[in-house]
Amino acid sequence: MVSLFLAAAFAQDGSEAADMACMPLQISQTIPANDAVDVPVDTTFALVFDGNCGGSTAWTFQIVDPSDDAVLATTEWTWDGAVPSLATFDPEADLPANTALVLSATGADGYYFGDVSVAFTTGSGTVQGLTGALTAEVTSATWYRESSQAEVAVAVTPATDPDGLSLVHIVGGNTQQFVNAADVASYTPSIFFSQAAEPDELCVDVSQIDGAGRESDPVTACGAADIVGGPLGGGLGCGGSGNPPMATTQVEPASAALLLGGIGFLLRRRSRR
């Protein structure tokens, strides 16, 4: 249903809909996640940022004890321009054991959608780290001739992480992606990146970052390239444009309500012209 409304918005006014769909810099995931328990006392916190259409570029991270609002650790972070980007926060001292705490991230200009608070509870142990080795296999590799864009899907089996705090880091060309290691068992991540010359094969580098912020050596996975599209944009077969498919994002119910409200405003605005 949401995709149908999005399609209608783009049909009504492409430029306005594109502006609305552009995502400001904001936090897309945190390690640990909200309501995590038994978090090691020496955890290096990770925050994945995505989007580049406005938003705060300077941030303050804090660990707060909500029982008395005491700030146990704090640091500053400035966005380096990478999309997505990984920010890490390693408190100088171990956190108190078996304590309910909050990780807060606050943008310098208080941009809407920016600030987050992540509640978690520490355990009594320290980060154990990864055991074994990560493996990665390319399941499909496509190069779109008209756009010189590559799309690579890679099946990842992460190393064992007893702490449950690791991220899988996928790098393709000039693009990177961060995925919670616990999630890659349920789906195959895909990464899009620029590839100027027609390739024989497409490769990505995959590594894993543990709960202490240590990154494993990358594993390179390659697959024979499937070339899509004709030299003048004719594509292959009926309707084949040779362009990569539009990326899709799952929309949570609350976000969908906001989105549909915004689309309704856009359509009403056009009807008054």
GROMACS .gro file of C-alpha atoms in nm:
model
  273
    1MET     CA    1   0.000   0.000   0.000
    2VAL     CA    2   0.276   0.245   0.091
    3SER     CA    3   0.458   0.172  -0.237
    4LEU     CA    4   0.143   0.256  -0.433
    5PHE     CA    5   0.116   0.593  -0.259
    6LEU     CA    6   0.484   0.657  -0.326
    7ALA     CA    7   0.434   0.577  -0.693
    8ALA     CA    8   0.143   0.820  -0.705
    9ALA     CA    9   0.351   1.093  -0.541
   10PHE     CA   10   0.632   1.051  -0.793
   11ALA     CA   11   0.381   1.059  -1.079
   12GLN     CA   12   0.225   1.378  -0.944
   13ASP     CA   13   0.546   1.575  -0.910
   14GLY     CA   14   0.882   1.401  -0.944
   15SER     CA   15   1.097   1.681  -0.804
   16GLU     CA   16   0.891   1.740  -0.491
   17ALA     CA   17   0.852   1.367  -0.423
   18ALA     CA   18   1.226   1.313  -0.468
   19ASP     CA   19   1.298   1.587  -0.214
   20MET     CA   20   1.055   1.430   0.031
   21ALA     CA   21   1.208   1.084  -0.014
   22CYS     CA   22   1.564   1.208   0.044
   23MET     CA   23   1.675   1.096   0.391
   24PRO     CA   24   1.861   1.331   0.625
   25LEU     CA   25   2.166   1.204   0.813
   26GLN     CA   26   2.030   0.993   1.097
   27ILE     CA   27   2.108   0.682   1.302
   28SER     CA   28   1.983   0.365   1.133
   29GLN     CA   29   2.101   0.112   1.394
   30THR     CA   30   2.297   0.086   1.717
   31ILE     CA   31   2.509  -0.181   1.884
   32PRO     CA   32   2.382  -0.274   2.135
   33ALA     CA   33   2.020  -0.243   2.029
   34ASN     CA   34   1.751  -0.090   2.248
   35ASP     CA   35   1.659  -0.302   2.553
   36ALA     CA   36   1.971  -0.522   2.520
   37VAL     CA   37   2.064  -0.710   2.837
   38ASP     CA   38   2.386  -0.862   2.972
   39VAL     CA   39   2.594  -0.607   2.776
   40PRO     CA   40   2.967  -0.648   2.854
   41VAL     CA   41   3.104  -0.371   3.076
   42ASP     CA   42   3.385  -0.290   2.828
   43THR     CA   43   3.167  -0.272   2.515
   44THR     CA   44   3.263  -0.035   2.234
   45PHE     CA   45   2.931   0.113   2.123
   46ALA     CA   46   2.860   0.139   1.750
   47LEU     CA   47   2.617   0.371   1.575
   48VAL     CA   48   2.546   0.338   1.202
   49PHE     CA   49   2.449   0.663   1.027
   50ASP     CA   50   2.278   0.682   0.689
   51GLY     CA   51   2.140   0.957   0.467
   52ASN     CA   52   2.303   1.277   0.342
   53CYS     CA   53   2.021   1.528   0.285
   54GLY     CA   54   2.075   1.770   0.573
   55GLY     CA   55   2.066   1.687   0.941
   56SER     CA   56   2.327   1.723   1.212
   57THR     CA   57   2.686   1.646   1.119
   58ALA     CA   58   2.830   1.704   1.471
   59TRP     CA   59   2.716   1.469   1.750
   60THR     CA   60   2.760   1.408   2.121
   61PHE     CA   61   2.745   1.052   2.254
   62GLN     CA   62   2.692   0.984   2.625
   63ILE     CA   63   2.638   0.693   2.862
   64VAL     CA   64   2.392   0.805   3.130
   65ASP     CA   65   2.273   0.641   3.452
   66PRO     CA   66   1.899   0.726   3.450
   67SER     CA   67   1.867   0.665   3.823
   68ASP     CA   68   2.041   0.997   3.897
   69ASP     CA   69   2.114   1.136   3.545
   70ALA     CA   70   2.488   1.098   3.604
   71VAL     CA   71   2.695   1.107   3.283
   72LEU     CA   72   2.939   0.815   3.302
   73ALA     CA   73   3.112   0.873   2.967
   74THR     CA   74   3.094   1.120   2.680
   75THR     CA   75   3.257   1.187   2.343
   76GLU     CA   76   3.214   1.404   2.035
   77TRP     CA   77   3.185   1.277   1.676
   78THR     CA   78   3.176   1.455   1.341
   79TRP     CA   79   3.041   1.293   1.025
   80ASP     CA   80   3.314   1.221   0.769
   81GLY     CA   81   3.083   1.232   0.466
   82ALA     CA   82   3.066   0.855   0.411
   83VAL     CA   83   2.721   0.706   0.349
   84PRO     CA   84   2.660   0.495   0.544
   85SER     CA   85   2.908   0.582   0.817
   86LEU     CA   86   3.008   0.400   1.137
   87ALA     CA   87   3.066   0.591   1.460
   88THR     CA   88   3.220   0.412   1.758
   89PHE     CA   89   3.219   0.512   2.124
   90ASP     CA   90   3.465   0.342   2.360
   91PRO     CA   91   3.425   0.469   2.720
   92GLU     CA   92   3.760   0.513   2.898
   93ALA     CA   93   3.653   0.309   3.202
   94ASP     CA   94   3.445  -0.007   3.232
   95LEU     CA   95   3.078   0.055   3.300
   96PRO     CA   96   2.919  -0.054   3.629
   97ALA     CA   97   2.806  -0.415   3.626
   98ASN     CA   98   2.441  -0.523   3.632
   99THR     CA   99   2.315  -0.168   3.585
  100ALA     CA  100   2.041  -0.016   3.368
  101LEU     CA  101   2.198   0.259   3.154
  102VAL     CA  102   2.119   0.471   2.848
  103LEU     CA  103   2.328   0.546   2.540
  104SER     CA  104   2.226   0.887   2.406
  105ALA     CA  105   2.323   1.045   2.074
  106THR     CA  106   2.245   1.413   2.027
  107GLY     CA  107   2.293   1.616   1.711
  108ALA     CA  108   2.444   1.963   1.749
  109ASP     CA  109   2.149   2.141   1.591
  110GLY     CA  110   1.876   1.915   1.727
  111TYR     CA  111   1.758   1.812   1.381
  112TYR     CA  112   1.424   1.630   1.377
  113PHE     CA  113   1.467   1.249   1.349
  114GLY     CA  114   1.825   1.280   1.474
  115ASP     CA  115   1.853   1.226   1.849
  116VAL     CA  116   1.822   0.876   1.997
  117SER     CA  117   1.825   0.714   2.341
  118VAL     CA  118   1.908   0.345   2.369
  119ALA     CA  119   1.830   0.171   2.697
  120PHE     CA  120   2.043  -0.130   2.790
  121THR     CA  121   2.151  -0.327   3.096
  122THR     CA  122   2.507  -0.436   3.161
  123GLY     CA  123   2.609  -0.782   3.273
  124SER     CA  124   2.916  -0.861   3.478
  125GLY     CA  125   3.154  -0.987   3.208
  126THR     CA  126   3.377  -0.839   2.939
  127VAL     CA  127   3.370  -0.878   2.560
  128GLN     CA  128   3.468  -1.232   2.459
  129GLY     CA  129   3.520  -1.154   2.092
  130LEU     CA  130   3.474  -1.364   1.779
  131THR     CA  131   3.566  -1.728   1.736
  132GLY     CA  132   3.609  -1.910   1.408
  133ALA     CA  133   3.613  -1.737   1.072
  134LEU     CA  134   3.362  -1.549   0.860
  135THR     CA  135   3.286  -1.687   0.513
  136ALA     CA  136   3.126  -1.504   0.219
  137GLU     CA  137   2.996  -1.617  -0.121
  138VAL     CA  138   2.862  -1.402  -0.404
  139THR     CA  139   2.520  -1.538  -0.509
  140SER     CA  140   2.458  -1.288  -0.791
  141ALA     CA  141   2.663  -1.018  -0.961
  142THR     CA  142   2.503  -0.780  -1.211
  143TRP     CA  143   2.650  -0.487  -1.403
  144TYR     CA  144   2.406  -0.237  -1.558
  145ARG     CA  145   2.558  -0.106  -1.880
  146GLU     CA  146   2.369   0.226  -1.909
  147SER     CA  147   2.440   0.340  -1.552
  148SER     CA  148   2.778   0.168  -1.498
  149GLN     CA  149   2.642   0.041  -1.167
  150ALA     CA  150   2.709  -0.295  -1.008
  151GLU     CA  151   2.474  -0.493  -0.784
  152VAL     CA  152   2.627  -0.776  -0.581
  153ALA     CA  153   2.440  -1.008  -0.347
  154VAL     CA  154   2.662  -1.187  -0.097
  155ALA     CA  155   2.568  -1.471   0.138
  156VAL     CA  156   2.758  -1.430   0.464
  157THR     CA  157   2.818  -1.681   0.742
  158PRO     CA  158   2.962  -1.471   1.025
  159ALA     CA  159   3.213  -1.590   1.281
  160THR     CA  160   3.061  -1.702   1.611
  161ASP     CA  161   2.989  -1.405   1.836
  162PRO     CA  162   2.901  -1.507   2.194
  163ASP     CA  163   2.844  -1.141   2.285
  164GLY     CA  164   2.584  -1.084   2.010
  165LEU     CA  165   2.732  -0.740   1.938
  166SER     CA  166   2.903  -0.773   1.600
  167LEU     CA  167   2.849  -0.601   1.266
  168VAL     CA  168   2.923  -0.738   0.921
  169HIS     CA  169   3.105  -0.479   0.707
  170ILE     CA  170   3.061  -0.515   0.328
  171VAL     CA  171   3.268  -0.301   0.090
  172GLY     CA  172   3.206  -0.286  -0.284
  173GLY     CA  173   3.393  -0.032  -0.496
  174ASN     CA  174   3.338   0.308  -0.334
  175THR     CA  175   3.040   0.194  -0.124
  176GLN     CA  176   3.010   0.026   0.215
  177GLN     CA  177   2.733  -0.133   0.415
  178PHE     CA  178   2.699  -0.237   0.780
  179VAL     CA  179   2.466  -0.523   0.878
  180ASN     CA  180   2.395  -0.669   1.220
  181ALA     CA  181   2.568  -1.008   1.214
  182ALA     CA  182   2.263  -1.171   1.372
  183ASP     CA  183   2.051  -1.066   1.072
  184VAL     CA  184   2.256  -1.206   0.783
  185ALA     CA  185   2.132  -1.559   0.853
  186SER     CA  186   1.779  -1.454   0.753
  187TYR     CA  187   1.854  -1.270   0.426
  188THR     CA  188   2.125  -1.209   0.166
  189PRO     CA  189   2.253  -0.849   0.169
  190SER     CA  190   2.300  -0.668  -0.164
  191ILE     CA  191   2.532  -0.375  -0.225
  192PHE     CA  192   2.527  -0.127  -0.516
  193PHE     CA  193   2.839   0.056  -0.631
  194SER     CA  194   2.990   0.232  -0.933
  195GLN     CA  195   3.195   0.024  -1.176
  196ALA     CA  196   3.317   0.227  -1.475
  197ALA     CA  197   3.441  -0.048  -1.708
  198GLU     CA  198   3.247  -0.359  -1.809
  199PRO     CA  199   3.376  -0.630  -1.573
  200ASP     CA  200   3.434  -1.002  -1.614
  201GLU     CA  201   3.366  -1.046  -1.243
  202LEU     CA  202   3.253  -0.836  -0.950
  203CYS     CA  203   3.406  -0.859  -0.604
  204VAL     CA  204   3.328  -0.738  -0.252
  205ASP     CA  205   3.529  -0.743   0.071
  206VAL     CA  206   3.350  -0.867   0.384
  207SER     CA  207   3.472  -0.839   0.744
  208GLN     CA  208   3.322  -0.852   1.093
  209ILE     CA  209   3.351  -0.602   1.379
  210ASP     CA  210   3.318  -0.742   1.731
  211GLY     CA  211   3.178  -0.583   2.046
  212ALA     CA  212   3.517  -0.434   2.134
  213GLY     CA  213   3.542  -0.255   1.798
  214ARG     CA  214   3.801  -0.499   1.656
  215GLU     CA  215   3.760  -0.571   1.284
  216SER     CA  216   3.861  -0.903   1.131
  217ASP     CA  217   4.072  -0.929   0.818
  218PRO     CA  218   3.848  -0.891   0.511
  219VAL     CA  219   3.742  -1.189   0.302
  220THR     CA  220   3.716  -1.120  -0.072
  221ALA     CA  221   3.423  -1.283  -0.253
  222CYS     CA  222   3.383  -1.265  -0.633
  223GLY     CA  223   3.126  -1.373  -0.889
  224ALA     CA  224   3.108  -1.374  -1.269
  225ALA     CA  225   2.934  -1.057  -1.388
  226ASP     CA  226   2.597  -1.075  -1.560
  227ILE     CA  227   2.590  -0.780  -1.805
  228VAL     CA  228   2.247  -0.619  -1.840
  229GLY     CA  229   2.132  -0.359  -2.095
  230GLY     CA  230   2.217  -0.269  -2.453
  231PRO     CA  231   2.477  -0.014  -2.566
  232LEU     CA  232   2.211   0.250  -2.640
  233GLY     CA  233   1.979   0.179  -2.349
  234GLY     CA  234   1.764  -0.082  -2.522
  235GLY     CA  235   1.792  -0.331  -2.237
  236LEU     CA  236   1.740  -0.704  -2.266
  237GLY     CA  237   1.394  -0.825  -2.358
  238CYS     CA  238   1.067  -0.635  -2.324
  239GLY     CA  239   1.087  -0.343  -2.088
  240GLY     CA  240   1.452  -0.405  -1.997
  241SER     CA  241   1.610  -0.068  -1.923
  242GLY     CA  242   1.951  -0.194  -1.816
  243ASN     CA  243   1.927   0.023  -1.504
  244PRO     CA  244   1.949  -0.109  -1.149
  245PRO     CA  245   1.617  -0.156  -0.968
  246MET     CA  246   1.504   0.113  -0.727
  247ALA     CA  247   1.614   0.032  -0.373
  248THR     CA  248   1.327  -0.037  -0.136
  249THR     CA  249   1.305   0.030   0.235
  250GLN     CA  250   1.073  -0.135   0.482
  251VAL     CA  251   0.853   0.125   0.654
  252GLU     CA  252   0.746   0.079   1.015
  253PRO     CA  253   0.379   0.158   1.092
  254ALA     CA  254   0.456   0.488   1.269
  255SER     CA  255   0.685   0.598   0.988
  256ALA     CA  256   0.424   0.497   0.732
  257ALA     CA  257   0.168   0.724   0.898
  258LEU     CA  258   0.405   1.018   0.880
  259LEU     CA  259   0.492   0.934   0.522
  260LEU     CA  260   0.132   0.909   0.409
  261GLY     CA  261   0.051   1.234   0.584
  262GLY     CA  262   0.333   1.404   0.396
  263ILE     CA  263   0.216   1.256   0.066
  264GLY     CA  264  -0.137   1.373   0.133
  265PHE     CA  265  -0.005   1.726   0.192
  266LEU     CA  266   0.189   1.709  -0.135
  267LEU     CA  267  -0.117   1.598  -0.334
  268ARG     CA  268  -0.344   1.858  -0.171
  269ARG     CA  269  -0.087   2.126  -0.253
  270ARG     CA  270  -0.097   2.026  -0.620
  271SER     CA  271  -0.478   2.027  -0.627
  272ARG     CA  272  -0.483   2.392  -0.511
  273ARG     CA  273  -0.249   2.507  -0.796
   0.00000   0.00000   0.00000
